[in-house]
């Protein structure tokens, strides 16, 4: 007899277990229900952080918990409460799974903390409901309650939560994990006592089989995740018509004489050029594309320009150009570490900004690029985590168009007098697939996994060395 046939007999109000069929074992309803509950608790509590199992296994575990409590919901009030909590837990896990496929996962909003606390509280109440519900079942069966393992899971779950609050890791966790596994095995063995005692589960009508519930739930989650990843695969591009500006002719000519790259200067607006009034020196570094290589990111060229201005001010431009328009136009990330030796003080009154330029059917278009200056943590397999400040820009290339280029600009103050040098580092990260879960920006991926040859987020790094106040040294 199959489990499906057994469920149908229960639905019809069968008071006794069906007779054993030759060559088959009689179904053990308690074993089946607690098997799902134990596996649900295990998969939603202990995660494996590889091959995306940290997302797949909790999703499967939450539906197993629901199915286990669904079979027990007619036994008593505690198990009925557990059934309701398992449904809520299933919903919460689903919401978290879907939100992880949206940009909300990368923000500092409090939704993650609130949902995390709700999941923890729901899981704790589930363990308590199971513990008390099994006690009631043993009393009805006229047996001494054997619920030590169920009570132990409640205490162990509280202890695991406390360890998570203090970010405990390493060897300290292994004894707790082994204890947790032992408690779940002990909890599963309770089903044998109930089945051997002949205490049958009360008939609980079901509309959908367990296999259908699992397939439909996981299928809906997968569809929702894919839909979110596709919808949020690009940043909005605020395109508007543009034209080449040729004002500030005298100042433009002076900048060219000082060594300002003409291809960069021709893309600047008259207002941006006016900010360079009184320029004293111009220093430019280039990083050429390598079009003979097949990777799209190798079609990228960059120019870094430093302009020394009066009153110890320094203005920088990072200009980039795609020699060949890439096929993948998803998300781009540009990061600038402007001052590795603290030689500059950033001008926070002038936020970093720039614009994206491209041509489409003979018309020049533009879109703004804005950035932030903040601290970041980068992980390295050789040096471990390191914290530094940098400018970060997030944008998308236009869906259509050719001769795509752009630039960003920021201003700083020379912090020290005299002659000195410092290194500026620029990282450009290009996304080539929208199937990235959980959702993250190209720069977030780069900070977490420092790897310029990543297949999904290939990157190019541009390291340049600038000098300041060189003329002062020469005149001393």
PDB file of C-alpha atoms in Angstrom, residues 207-357:
ATOM      1  CA  UNK A 207      -6.276  18.487  -0.594  1.00  0.00           C
ATOM      2  CA  UNK A 208      -2.837  18.094  -2.089  1.00  0.00           C
ATOM      3  CA  UNK A 209      -0.382  15.244  -1.803  1.00  0.00           C
ATOM      4  CA  UNK A 210       2.990  15.868  -0.203  1.00  0.00           C
ATOM      5  CA  UNK A 211       4.816  15.482  -3.496  1.00  0.00           C
ATOM      6  CA  UNK A 212       2.569  18.085  -5.100  1.00  0.00           C
ATOM      7  CA  UNK A 213       3.036  20.537  -2.220  1.00  0.00           C
ATOM      8  CA  UNK A 214       6.829  20.254  -2.425  1.00  0.00           C
ATOM      9  CA  UNK A 215       6.960  20.605  -6.215  1.00  0.00           C
ATOM     10  CA  UNK A 216       4.477  23.488  -6.389  1.00  0.00           C
ATOM     11  CA  UNK A 217       6.097  25.431  -3.527  1.00  0.00           C
ATOM     12  CA  UNK A 218       9.671  25.061  -4.774  1.00  0.00           C
ATOM     13  CA  UNK A 219       8.504  25.758  -8.339  1.00  0.00           C
ATOM     14  CA  UNK A 220       6.767  28.987  -7.286  1.00  0.00           C
ATOM     15  CA  UNK A 221       9.839  30.083  -5.339  1.00  0.00           C
ATOM     16  CA  UNK A 222      12.110  29.412  -8.300  1.00  0.00           C
ATOM     17  CA  UNK A 223       9.800  31.311 -10.675  1.00  0.00           C
ATOM     18  CA  UNK A 224       9.576  34.289  -8.297  1.00  0.00           C
ATOM     19  CA  UNK A 225      13.359  34.395  -7.799  1.00  0.00           C
ATOM     20  CA  UNK A 226      14.053  34.252 -11.545  1.00  0.00           C
ATOM     21  CA  UNK A 227      11.449  36.944 -12.207  1.00  0.00           C
ATOM     22  CA  UNK A 228      13.016  39.291  -9.622  1.00  0.00           C
ATOM     23  CA  UNK A 229      16.549  38.709 -10.874  1.00  0.00           C
ATOM     24  CA  UNK A 230      15.402  39.488 -14.418  1.00  0.00           C
ATOM     25  CA  UNK A 231      13.436  42.597 -13.427  1.00  0.00           C
ATOM     26  CA  UNK A 232      16.334  44.049 -11.403  1.00  0.00           C
ATOM     27  CA  UNK A 233      19.108  43.077 -13.814  1.00  0.00           C
ATOM     28  CA  UNK A 234      19.727  46.715 -14.849  1.00  0.00           C
ATOM     29  CA  UNK A 235      19.806  50.159 -13.305  1.00  0.00           C
ATOM     30  CA  UNK A 236      17.503  52.766 -14.862  1.00  0.00           C
ATOM     31  CA  UNK A 237      19.295  54.837 -17.509  1.00  0.00           C
ATOM     32  CA  UNK A 238      18.017  58.424 -17.457  1.00  0.00           C
ATOM     33  CA  UNK A 239      18.820  59.150 -21.096  1.00  0.00           C
ATOM     34  CA  UNK A 240      18.499  62.602 -22.628  1.00  0.00           C
ATOM     35  CA  UNK A 241      19.767  64.160 -25.866  1.00  0.00           C
ATOM     36  CA  UNK A 242      23.138  65.900 -25.606  1.00  0.00           C
ATOM     37  CA  UNK A 243      25.469  67.906 -27.769  1.00  0.00           C
ATOM     38  CA  UNK A 244      29.193  68.514 -27.824  1.00  0.00           C
ATOM     39  CA  UNK A 245      29.905  71.745 -25.934  1.00  0.00           C
ATOM     40  CA  UNK A 246      32.700  73.991 -27.211  1.00  0.00           C
ATOM     41  CA  UNK A 247      32.526  76.972 -24.845  1.00  0.00           C
ATOM     42  CA  UNK A 248      35.388  78.036 -22.589  1.00  0.00           C
ATOM     43  CA  UNK A 249      37.541  77.988 -25.719  1.00  0.00           C
ATOM     44  CA  UNK A 250      40.536  79.810 -24.218  1.00  0.00           C
ATOM     45  CA  UNK A 251      40.587  77.624 -21.108  1.00  0.00           C
ATOM     46  CA  UNK A 252      40.187  74.453 -23.180  1.00  0.00           C
ATOM     47  CA  UNK A 253      43.179  75.461 -25.274  1.00  0.00           C
ATOM     48  CA  UNK A 254      45.268  76.103 -22.163  1.00  0.00           C
ATOM     49  CA  UNK A 255      44.345  72.676 -20.755  1.00  0.00           C
ATOM     50  CA  UNK A 256      45.377  71.008 -24.002  1.00  0.00           C
ATOM     51  CA  UNK A 257      48.749  72.742 -23.828  1.00  0.00           C
ATOM     52  CA  UNK A 258      49.209  71.519 -20.252  1.00  0.00           C
ATOM     53  CA  UNK A 259      48.619  67.968 -21.450  1.00  0.00           C
ATOM     54  CA  UNK A 260      44.900  67.360 -20.853  1.00  0.00           C
ATOM     55  CA  UNK A 261      43.849  64.475 -23.206  1.00  0.00           C
ATOM     56  CA  UNK A 262      41.762  65.885 -26.046  1.00  0.00           C
ATOM     57  CA  UNK A 263      39.380  62.913 -26.197  1.00  0.00           C
ATOM     58  CA  UNK A 264      38.515  63.435 -22.531  1.00  0.00           C
ATOM     59  CA  UNK A 265      38.296  67.225 -22.734  1.00  0.00           C
ATOM     60  CA  UNK A 266      35.888  67.096 -25.698  1.00  0.00           C
ATOM     61  CA  UNK A 267      33.375  65.127 -23.583  1.00  0.00           C
ATOM     62  CA  UNK A 268      33.351  67.629 -20.691  1.00  0.00           C
ATOM     63  CA  UNK A 269      30.610  70.229 -20.409  1.00  0.00           C
ATOM     64  CA  UNK A 270      31.434  73.925 -20.339  1.00  0.00           C
ATOM     65  CA  UNK A 271      30.507  74.002 -16.640  1.00  0.00           C
ATOM     66  CA  UNK A 272      32.933  71.213 -15.818  1.00  0.00           C
ATOM     67  CA  UNK A 273      35.698  72.905 -17.765  1.00  0.00           C
ATOM     68  CA  UNK A 274      35.032  76.174 -15.885  1.00  0.00           C
ATOM     69  CA  UNK A 275      35.857  74.346 -12.624  1.00  0.00           C
ATOM     70  CA  UNK A 276      39.434  74.019 -13.951  1.00  0.00           C
ATOM     71  CA  UNK A 277      40.056  77.773 -14.117  1.00  0.00           C
ATOM     72  CA  UNK A 278      43.592  78.551 -12.996  1.00  0.00           C
ATOM     73  CA  UNK A 279      44.913  75.055 -13.698  1.00  0.00           C
ATOM     74  CA  UNK A 280      48.622  74.827 -12.905  1.00  0.00           C
ATOM     75  CA  UNK A 281      49.623  71.326 -13.965  1.00  0.00           C
ATOM     76  CA  UNK A 282      47.944  68.389 -15.701  1.00  0.00           C
ATOM     77  CA  UNK A 283      49.064  64.795 -15.321  1.00  0.00           C
ATOM     78  CA  UNK A 284      47.396  61.995 -17.319  1.00  0.00           C
ATOM     79  CA  UNK A 285      47.761  58.217 -17.220  1.00  0.00           C
ATOM     80  CA  UNK A 286      46.228  55.759 -19.695  1.00  0.00           C
ATOM     81  CA  UNK A 287      45.164  52.134 -19.638  1.00  0.00           C
ATOM     82  CA  UNK A 288      44.542  50.864 -23.156  1.00  0.00           C
ATOM     83  CA  UNK A 289      42.116  48.150 -24.249  1.00  0.00           C
ATOM     84  CA  UNK A 290      43.328  44.822 -25.612  1.00  0.00           C
ATOM     85  CA  UNK A 291      40.887  44.096 -28.450  1.00  0.00           C
ATOM     86  CA  UNK A 292      42.734  40.954 -29.519  1.00  0.00           C
ATOM     87  CA  UNK A 293      41.413  39.154 -26.405  1.00  0.00           C
ATOM     88  CA  UNK A 294      37.907  37.619 -26.445  1.00  0.00           C
ATOM     89  CA  UNK A 295      36.617  38.916 -23.082  1.00  0.00           C
ATOM     90  CA  UNK A 296      34.265  41.889 -23.279  1.00  0.00           C
ATOM     91  CA  UNK A 297      36.002  43.743 -20.446  1.00  0.00           C
ATOM     92  CA  UNK A 298      39.208  43.756 -22.471  1.00  0.00           C
ATOM     93  CA  UNK A 299      37.538  46.219 -24.869  1.00  0.00           C
ATOM     94  CA  UNK A 300      37.645  48.870 -22.141  1.00  0.00           C
ATOM     95  CA  UNK A 301      40.111  51.778 -22.158  1.00  0.00           C
ATOM     96  CA  UNK A 302      40.594  54.242 -19.278  1.00  0.00           C
ATOM     97  CA  UNK A 303      42.302  57.600 -18.781  1.00  0.00           C
ATOM     98  CA  UNK A 304      43.030  59.047 -15.347  1.00  0.00           C
ATOM     99  CA  UNK A 305      43.655  62.820 -15.276  1.00  0.00           C
ATOM    100  CA  UNK A 306      44.909  64.970 -12.393  1.00  0.00           C
ATOM    101  CA  UNK A 307      44.602  68.774 -12.513  1.00  0.00           C
ATOM    102  CA  UNK A 308      46.306  70.923  -9.828  1.00  0.00           C
ATOM    103  CA  UNK A 309      44.340  74.078  -9.065  1.00  0.00           C
ATOM    104  CA  UNK A 310      44.887  77.198  -6.922  1.00  0.00           C
ATOM    105  CA  UNK A 311      44.387  77.047  -3.124  1.00  0.00           C
ATOM    106  CA  UNK A 312      45.848  73.548  -2.896  1.00  0.00           C
ATOM    107  CA  UNK A 313      42.879  72.051  -4.745  1.00  0.00           C
ATOM    108  CA  UNK A 314      43.215  69.009  -6.994  1.00  0.00           C
ATOM    109  CA  UNK A 315      40.558  67.759  -9.410  1.00  0.00           C
ATOM    110  CA  UNK A 316      40.475  64.281 -10.924  1.00  0.00           C
ATOM    111  CA  UNK A 317      38.739  62.789 -13.945  1.00  0.00           C
ATOM    112  CA  UNK A 318      38.483  59.096 -14.693  1.00  0.00           C
ATOM    113  CA  UNK A 319      37.364  58.614 -18.285  1.00  0.00           C
ATOM    114  CA  UNK A 320      36.497  55.208 -19.765  1.00  0.00           C
ATOM    115  CA  UNK A 321      35.584  54.121 -23.274  1.00  0.00           C
ATOM    116  CA  UNK A 322      34.354  50.887 -24.849  1.00  0.00           C
ATOM    117  CA  UNK A 323      36.261  50.309 -28.076  1.00  0.00           C
ATOM    118  CA  UNK A 324      33.531  47.835 -29.034  1.00  0.00           C
ATOM    119  CA  UNK A 325      30.055  47.950 -27.482  1.00  0.00           C
ATOM    120  CA  UNK A 326      29.604  44.892 -25.233  1.00  0.00           C
ATOM    121  CA  UNK A 327      26.829  42.368 -25.844  1.00  0.00           C
ATOM    122  CA  UNK A 328      25.980  42.174 -22.132  1.00  0.00           C
ATOM    123  CA  UNK A 329      24.594  45.459 -20.852  1.00  0.00           C
ATOM    124  CA  UNK A 330      23.492  44.677 -17.323  1.00  0.00           C
ATOM    125  CA  UNK A 331      25.242  46.406 -14.416  1.00  0.00           C
ATOM    126  CA  UNK A 332      28.567  48.185 -14.234  1.00  0.00           C
ATOM    127  CA  UNK A 333      30.614  49.031 -11.179  1.00  0.00           C
ATOM    128  CA  UNK A 334      33.381  51.613 -11.007  1.00  0.00           C
ATOM    129  CA  UNK A 335      35.468  52.108  -7.885  1.00  0.00           C
ATOM    130  CA  UNK A 336      38.250  54.604  -7.242  1.00  0.00           C
ATOM    131  CA  UNK A 337      40.624  54.384  -4.298  1.00  0.00           C
ATOM    132  CA  UNK A 338      41.925  57.942  -4.552  1.00  0.00           C
ATOM    133  CA  UNK A 339      44.600  58.188  -1.915  1.00  0.00           C
ATOM    134  CA  UNK A 340      46.448  55.185  -0.610  1.00  0.00           C
ATOM    135  CA  UNK A 341      48.902  57.303   1.446  1.00  0.00           C
ATOM    136  CA  UNK A 342      46.448  59.880   2.871  1.00  0.00           C
ATOM    137  CA  UNK A 343      48.032  62.659   0.837  1.00  0.00           C
ATOM    138  CA  UNK A 344      44.622  64.149  -0.015  1.00  0.00           C
ATOM    139  CA  UNK A 345      41.554  65.339   1.857  1.00  0.00           C
ATOM    140  CA  UNK A 346      38.327  64.763  -0.028  1.00  0.00           C
ATOM    141  CA  UNK A 347      36.079  67.729  -0.772  1.00  0.00           C
ATOM    142  CA  UNK A 348      32.791  66.491   0.671  1.00  0.00           C
ATOM    143  CA  UNK A 349      30.977  69.656  -0.435  1.00  0.00           C
ATOM    144  CA  UNK A 350      31.220  68.530  -4.065  1.00  0.00           C
ATOM    145  CA  UNK A 351      29.799  65.042  -4.488  1.00  0.00           C
ATOM    146  CA  UNK A 352      31.482  62.797  -7.071  1.00  0.00           C
ATOM    147  CA  UNK A 353      29.570  62.824 -10.338  1.00  0.00           C
ATOM    148  CA  UNK A 354      29.890  62.318 -14.063  1.00  0.00           C
ATOM    149  CA  UNK A 355      27.936  61.200 -17.062  1.00  0.00           C
ATOM    150  CA  UNK A 356      27.602  58.415 -19.594  1.00  0.00           C
ATOM    151  CA  UNK A 357      27.741  59.256 -23.318  1.00  0.00           C
TER     152      UNK A 357
END
